[in-house]
């Protein structure tokens, strides 16, 4: 499956290329440089990490036009303004040769030396190496003997003049802009709906509504801007080039972080991000009103559960904003750095828990109702791992943050080992669990969490593909939640929490069990659903989470954007 990326490449040097159909890098090919067939060719492609380097490839063929009318002439480029070697190779067909240009810096081709005395005075030469440190094999050319006709200095000057004329033609030609991409009707409708859901605060966009249904008479909190719900919308805006709304969202939610909220006279830890916020109009006097942001930290939520994932999503989005816009000044601001530290201090604070995974209550993430995910749910661990990695890249290391950076590195190492070792299940691991000995007491115990083999559900063995596996939903003493949670597994791949082999196994399982996980209406939030007595006990007989609906195995199309990361 292919990943979708947006990348703009700016050429760093000028290349003479002959191509019959379309221009290369926006430069149309002058008639004087029209190609003819040659017997040797090379291939080029740009490295997305450094557009200054050319690398050989076998994907496409670009034949360079020979603009010299004489026999083979090696031309050296000792000057620093060129930075690489130029090699002209002769062909068996008279007066038809290929020009190979390898360059890694923007330069002026007119400034290279045309002196050939040092070359022609050698007895012979059979190889010319491409200079500049490119990891390529030596280019082998035909042997040139002294008794061959040597090109005179006048001929070289004439050839240089031809190069200058051709480059001047390229300089004056206006680059051809690529044709704009035509949006389909479905895309236009999607953007129209998204733009209609934009929420403004003091005249500036700050986010999008969780749901925008004009027919809903009781929207509850769906008419608010949720941090987790805004993430896919924010990425869409960033990929379209609209970073203003994302920047405003990041800064305004950061201002809400310091607000104090209480539930029954108790305040949550400092650094907590709200689950959502709403723009309200408050009257100041008889003639004036002002807009205020009213955040919800869980004191109004169903179940009164504070969100654990909001701060993690905020850090991830902040990193994505910097990467996609290049505006790294935002993450370097003092208030933003302080916000990152507050979130990390809240997550990394010492407690009674013995595991490196993050301990949370039921309903504190995307599944925000009672569904038996309390403890160490996979979704939170994957987001926690990703947020730690993003924070490590954004934090400015100084005397005040070096201890925090050290704690991040230690936690990343412990967390990745813990998840990869104890959350992963495949056919081999299931067979190991069947042979577990219980009631083991020692530091060398195999069954460290005292898991009883009877916990393995009957459906699991028949559901497993031979070459697949996944990360279980939860792990606690004497308890393994074998349900497949989609967001946690997908985000484990995105953040590289799993090993490459485990990531491949997860994708193999999704492909093999596509009908179960996707079916006719994608994408199930978990599999399988809780049914019968299990549903009554674990969900508390929740009528909204009946089997195969909402959080209990229901379909969530918003999960698809993470699937397309691997397409």
PDB file of N, CA and C in Angstrom, residues 111-153:
ATOM      1  N   UNK A 111      31.120  28.571 -15.888  1.00  0.00           N
ATOM      2  CA  UNK A 111      32.367  28.898 -15.214  1.00  0.00           C
ATOM      3  C   UNK A 111      33.352  27.743 -15.154  1.00  0.00           C
ATOM      4  N   UNK A 112      32.992  26.567 -15.700  1.00  0.00           N
ATOM      5  CA  UNK A 112      33.926  25.456 -15.566  1.00  0.00           C
ATOM      6  C   UNK A 112      35.089  25.608 -16.545  1.00  0.00           C
ATOM      7  N   UNK A 113      36.188  24.934 -16.257  1.00  0.00           N
ATOM      8  CA  UNK A 113      37.387  25.029 -17.083  1.00  0.00           C
ATOM      9  C   UNK A 113      37.275  24.127 -18.285  1.00  0.00           C
ATOM     10  N   UNK A 114      37.778  24.589 -19.427  1.00  0.00           N
ATOM     11  CA  UNK A 114      37.773  23.779 -20.643  1.00  0.00           C
ATOM     12  C   UNK A 114      39.156  23.250 -20.959  1.00  0.00           C
ATOM     13  N   UNK A 115      40.046  23.364 -20.020  1.00  0.00           N
ATOM     14  CA  UNK A 115      41.401  22.888 -20.253  1.00  0.00           C
ATOM     15  C   UNK A 115      41.426  21.374 -20.309  1.00  0.00           C
ATOM     16  N   UNK A 116      42.137  20.817 -21.308  1.00  0.00           N
ATOM     17  CA  UNK A 116      42.222  19.368 -21.461  1.00  0.00           C
ATOM     18  C   UNK A 116      43.664  18.889 -21.468  1.00  0.00           C
ATOM     19  N   UNK A 117      44.604  19.776 -21.201  1.00  0.00           N
ATOM     20  CA  UNK A 117      45.999  19.362 -21.300  1.00  0.00           C
ATOM     21  C   UNK A 117      46.355  18.284 -20.286  1.00  0.00           C
ATOM     22  N   UNK A 118      45.853  18.422 -19.060  1.00  0.00           N
ATOM     23  CA  UNK A 118      46.211  17.434 -18.042  1.00  0.00           C
ATOM     24  C   UNK A 118      45.665  16.068 -18.370  1.00  0.00           C
ATOM     25  N   UNK A 119      44.574  16.008 -19.108  1.00  0.00           N
ATOM     26  CA  UNK A 119      43.981  14.729 -19.459  1.00  0.00           C
ATOM     27  C   UNK A 119      44.700  14.100 -20.653  1.00  0.00           C
ATOM     28  N   UNK A 120      44.924  14.899 -21.683  1.00  0.00           N
ATOM     29  CA  UNK A 120      45.436  14.318 -22.913  1.00  0.00           C
ATOM     30  C   UNK A 120      46.912  13.960 -22.792  1.00  0.00           C
ATOM     31  N   UNK A 121      47.607  14.492 -21.792  1.00  0.00           N
ATOM     32  CA  UNK A 121      49.001  14.141 -21.613  1.00  0.00           C
ATOM     33  C   UNK A 121      49.178  12.806 -20.914  1.00  0.00           C
ATOM     34  N   UNK A 122      48.128  12.259 -20.327  1.00  0.00           N
ATOM     35  CA  UNK A 122      48.219  10.927 -19.753  1.00  0.00           C
ATOM     36  C   UNK A 122      48.357   9.893 -20.859  1.00  0.00           C
ATOM     37  N   UNK A 123      48.909   8.740 -20.495  1.00  0.00           N
ATOM     38  CA  UNK A 123      49.058   7.682 -21.489  1.00  0.00           C
ATOM     39  C   UNK A 123      47.681   7.203 -21.952  1.00  0.00           C
ATOM     40  N   UNK A 124      46.824   6.916 -21.052  1.00  0.00           N
ATOM     41  CA  UNK A 124      45.441   6.567 -21.383  1.00  0.00           C
ATOM     42  C   UNK A 124      44.621   6.621 -20.108  1.00  0.00           C
ATOM     43  N   UNK A 125      43.322   6.599 -20.227  1.00  0.00           N
ATOM     44  CA  UNK A 125      42.468   6.457 -19.051  1.00  0.00           C
ATOM     45  C   UNK A 125      41.260   5.644 -19.426  1.00  0.00           C
ATOM     46  N   UNK A 126      40.812   4.837 -18.476  1.00  0.00           N
ATOM     47  CA  UNK A 126      39.688   3.941 -18.714  1.00  0.00           C
ATOM     48  C   UNK A 126      38.497   4.229 -17.800  1.00  0.00           C
ATOM     49  N   UNK A 127      38.737   4.938 -16.685  1.00  0.00           N
ATOM     50  CA  UNK A 127      37.652   5.200 -15.754  1.00  0.00           C
ATOM     51  C   UNK A 127      37.676   6.655 -15.325  1.00  0.00           C
ATOM     52  N   UNK A 128      36.515   7.200 -15.119  1.00  0.00           N
ATOM     53  CA  UNK A 128      36.365   8.508 -14.503  1.00  0.00           C
ATOM     54  C   UNK A 128      35.370   8.351 -13.379  1.00  0.00           C
ATOM     55  N   UNK A 129      35.754   8.764 -12.173  1.00  0.00           N
ATOM     56  CA  UNK A 129      34.885   8.603 -11.004  1.00  0.00           C
ATOM     57  C   UNK A 129      34.076   9.865 -10.776  1.00  0.00           C
ATOM     58  N   UNK A 130      32.838   9.693 -10.415  1.00  0.00           N
ATOM     59  CA  UNK A 130      31.993  10.827 -10.049  1.00  0.00           C
ATOM     60  C   UNK A 130      32.458  11.337  -8.696  1.00  0.00           C
ATOM     61  N   UNK A 131      32.794  12.610  -8.618  1.00  0.00           N
ATOM     62  CA  UNK A 131      33.326  13.187  -7.394  1.00  0.00           C
ATOM     63  C   UNK A 131      32.197  13.679  -6.493  1.00  0.00           C
ATOM     64  N   UNK A 132      32.534  13.973  -5.248  1.00  0.00           N
ATOM     65  CA  UNK A 132      31.582  14.605  -4.342  1.00  0.00           C
ATOM     66  C   UNK A 132      30.965  13.681  -3.339  1.00  0.00           C
ATOM     67  N   UNK A 133      31.417  12.414  -3.276  1.00  0.00           N
ATOM     68  CA  UNK A 133      30.931  11.552  -2.205  1.00  0.00           C
ATOM     69  C   UNK A 133      29.660  10.805  -2.512  1.00  0.00           C
ATOM     70  N   UNK A 134      29.170  10.785  -3.752  1.00  0.00           N
ATOM     71  CA  UNK A 134      27.986   9.993  -4.072  1.00  0.00           C
ATOM     72  C   UNK A 134      28.335   8.522  -3.992  1.00  0.00           C
ATOM     73  N   UNK A 135      27.463   7.751  -3.403  1.00  0.00           N
ATOM     74  CA  UNK A 135      27.714   6.323  -3.245  1.00  0.00           C
ATOM     75  C   UNK A 135      27.305   5.579  -4.501  1.00  0.00           C
ATOM     76  N   UNK A 136      28.084   5.731  -5.529  1.00  0.00           N
ATOM     77  CA  UNK A 136      27.805   5.059  -6.776  1.00  0.00           C
ATOM     78  C   UNK A 136      29.065   4.358  -7.231  1.00  0.00           C
ATOM     79  N   UNK A 137      28.901   3.355  -8.073  1.00  0.00           N
ATOM     80  CA  UNK A 137      30.046   2.654  -8.609  1.00  0.00           C
ATOM     81  C   UNK A 137      30.730   3.515  -9.671  1.00  0.00           C
ATOM     82  N   UNK A 138      32.016   3.239  -9.955  1.00  0.00           N
ATOM     83  CA  UNK A 138      32.704   4.026 -10.979  1.00  0.00           C
ATOM     84  C   UNK A 138      32.016   3.897 -12.315  1.00  0.00           C
ATOM     85  N   UNK A 139      31.964   5.000 -13.031  1.00  0.00           N
ATOM     86  CA  UNK A 139      31.419   4.994 -14.374  1.00  0.00           C
ATOM     87  C   UNK A 139      32.513   4.564 -15.337  1.00  0.00           C
ATOM     88  N   UNK A 140      32.300   3.484 -16.060  1.00  0.00           N
ATOM     89  CA  UNK A 140      33.307   2.951 -16.973  1.00  0.00           C
ATOM     90  C   UNK A 140      33.021   3.460 -18.373  1.00  0.00           C
ATOM     91  N   UNK A 141      34.013   4.032 -19.008  1.00  0.00           N
ATOM     92  CA  UNK A 141      33.860   4.550 -20.357  1.00  0.00           C
ATOM     93  C   UNK A 141      34.839   3.851 -21.259  1.00  0.00           C
ATOM     94  N   UNK A 142      34.710   4.094 -22.533  1.00  0.00           N
ATOM     95  CA  UNK A 142      35.597   3.454 -23.499  1.00  0.00           C
ATOM     96  C   UNK A 142      37.023   3.910 -23.312  1.00  0.00           C
ATOM     97  N   UNK A 143      37.946   3.010 -23.572  1.00  0.00           N
ATOM     98  CA  UNK A 143      39.364   3.340 -23.485  1.00  0.00           C
ATOM     99  C   UNK A 143      39.733   4.311 -24.591  1.00  0.00           C
ATOM    100  N   UNK A 144      40.509   5.338 -24.231  1.00  0.00           N
ATOM    101  CA  UNK A 144      40.949   6.338 -25.189  1.00  0.00           C
ATOM    102  C   UNK A 144      42.462   6.244 -25.307  1.00  0.00           C
ATOM    103  N   UNK A 145      42.919   6.010 -26.476  1.00  0.00           N
ATOM    104  CA  UNK A 145      44.349   5.923 -26.724  1.00  0.00           C
ATOM    105  C   UNK A 145      44.871   7.225 -27.274  1.00  0.00           C
ATOM    106  N   UNK A 146      46.183   7.402 -27.188  1.00  0.00           N
ATOM    107  CA  UNK A 146      46.785   8.650 -27.621  1.00  0.00           C
ATOM    108  C   UNK A 146      46.729   8.827 -29.125  1.00  0.00           C
ATOM    109  N   UNK A 147      46.616   7.705 -29.839  1.00  0.00           N
ATOM    110  CA  UNK A 147      46.636   7.844 -31.290  1.00  0.00           C
ATOM    111  C   UNK A 147      45.271   8.232 -31.861  1.00  0.00           C
ATOM    112  N   UNK A 148      44.254   8.373 -30.976  1.00  0.00           N
ATOM    113  CA  UNK A 148      42.970   8.852 -31.451  1.00  0.00           C
ATOM    114  C   UNK A 148      43.039  10.345 -31.701  1.00  0.00           C
ATOM    115  N   UNK A 149      42.103  10.823 -32.482  1.00  0.00           N
ATOM    116  CA  UNK A 149      42.071  12.249 -32.772  1.00  0.00           C
ATOM    117  C   UNK A 149      41.718  13.026 -31.523  1.00  0.00           C
ATOM    118  N   UNK A 150      42.546  13.976 -31.138  1.00  0.00           N
ATOM    119  CA  UNK A 150      42.318  14.800 -29.965  1.00  0.00           C
ATOM    120  C   UNK A 150      41.671  16.095 -30.412  1.00  0.00           C
ATOM    121  N   UNK A 151      40.645  16.514 -29.686  1.00  0.00           N
ATOM    122  CA  UNK A 151      39.912  17.708 -30.064  1.00  0.00           C
ATOM    123  C   UNK A 151      40.765  18.925 -29.756  1.00  0.00           C
ATOM    124  N   UNK A 152      40.783  19.861 -30.616  1.00  0.00           N
ATOM    125  CA  UNK A 152      41.570  21.079 -30.430  1.00  0.00           C
ATOM    126  C   UNK A 152      40.874  22.013 -29.445  1.00  0.00           C
ATOM    127  N   UNK A 153      41.633  22.989 -28.951  1.00  0.00           N
ATOM    128  CA  UNK A 153      41.081  23.966 -28.017  1.00  0.00           C
ATOM    129  C   UNK A 153      39.996  24.797 -28.673  1.00  0.00           C
TER     130      UNK A 153
END
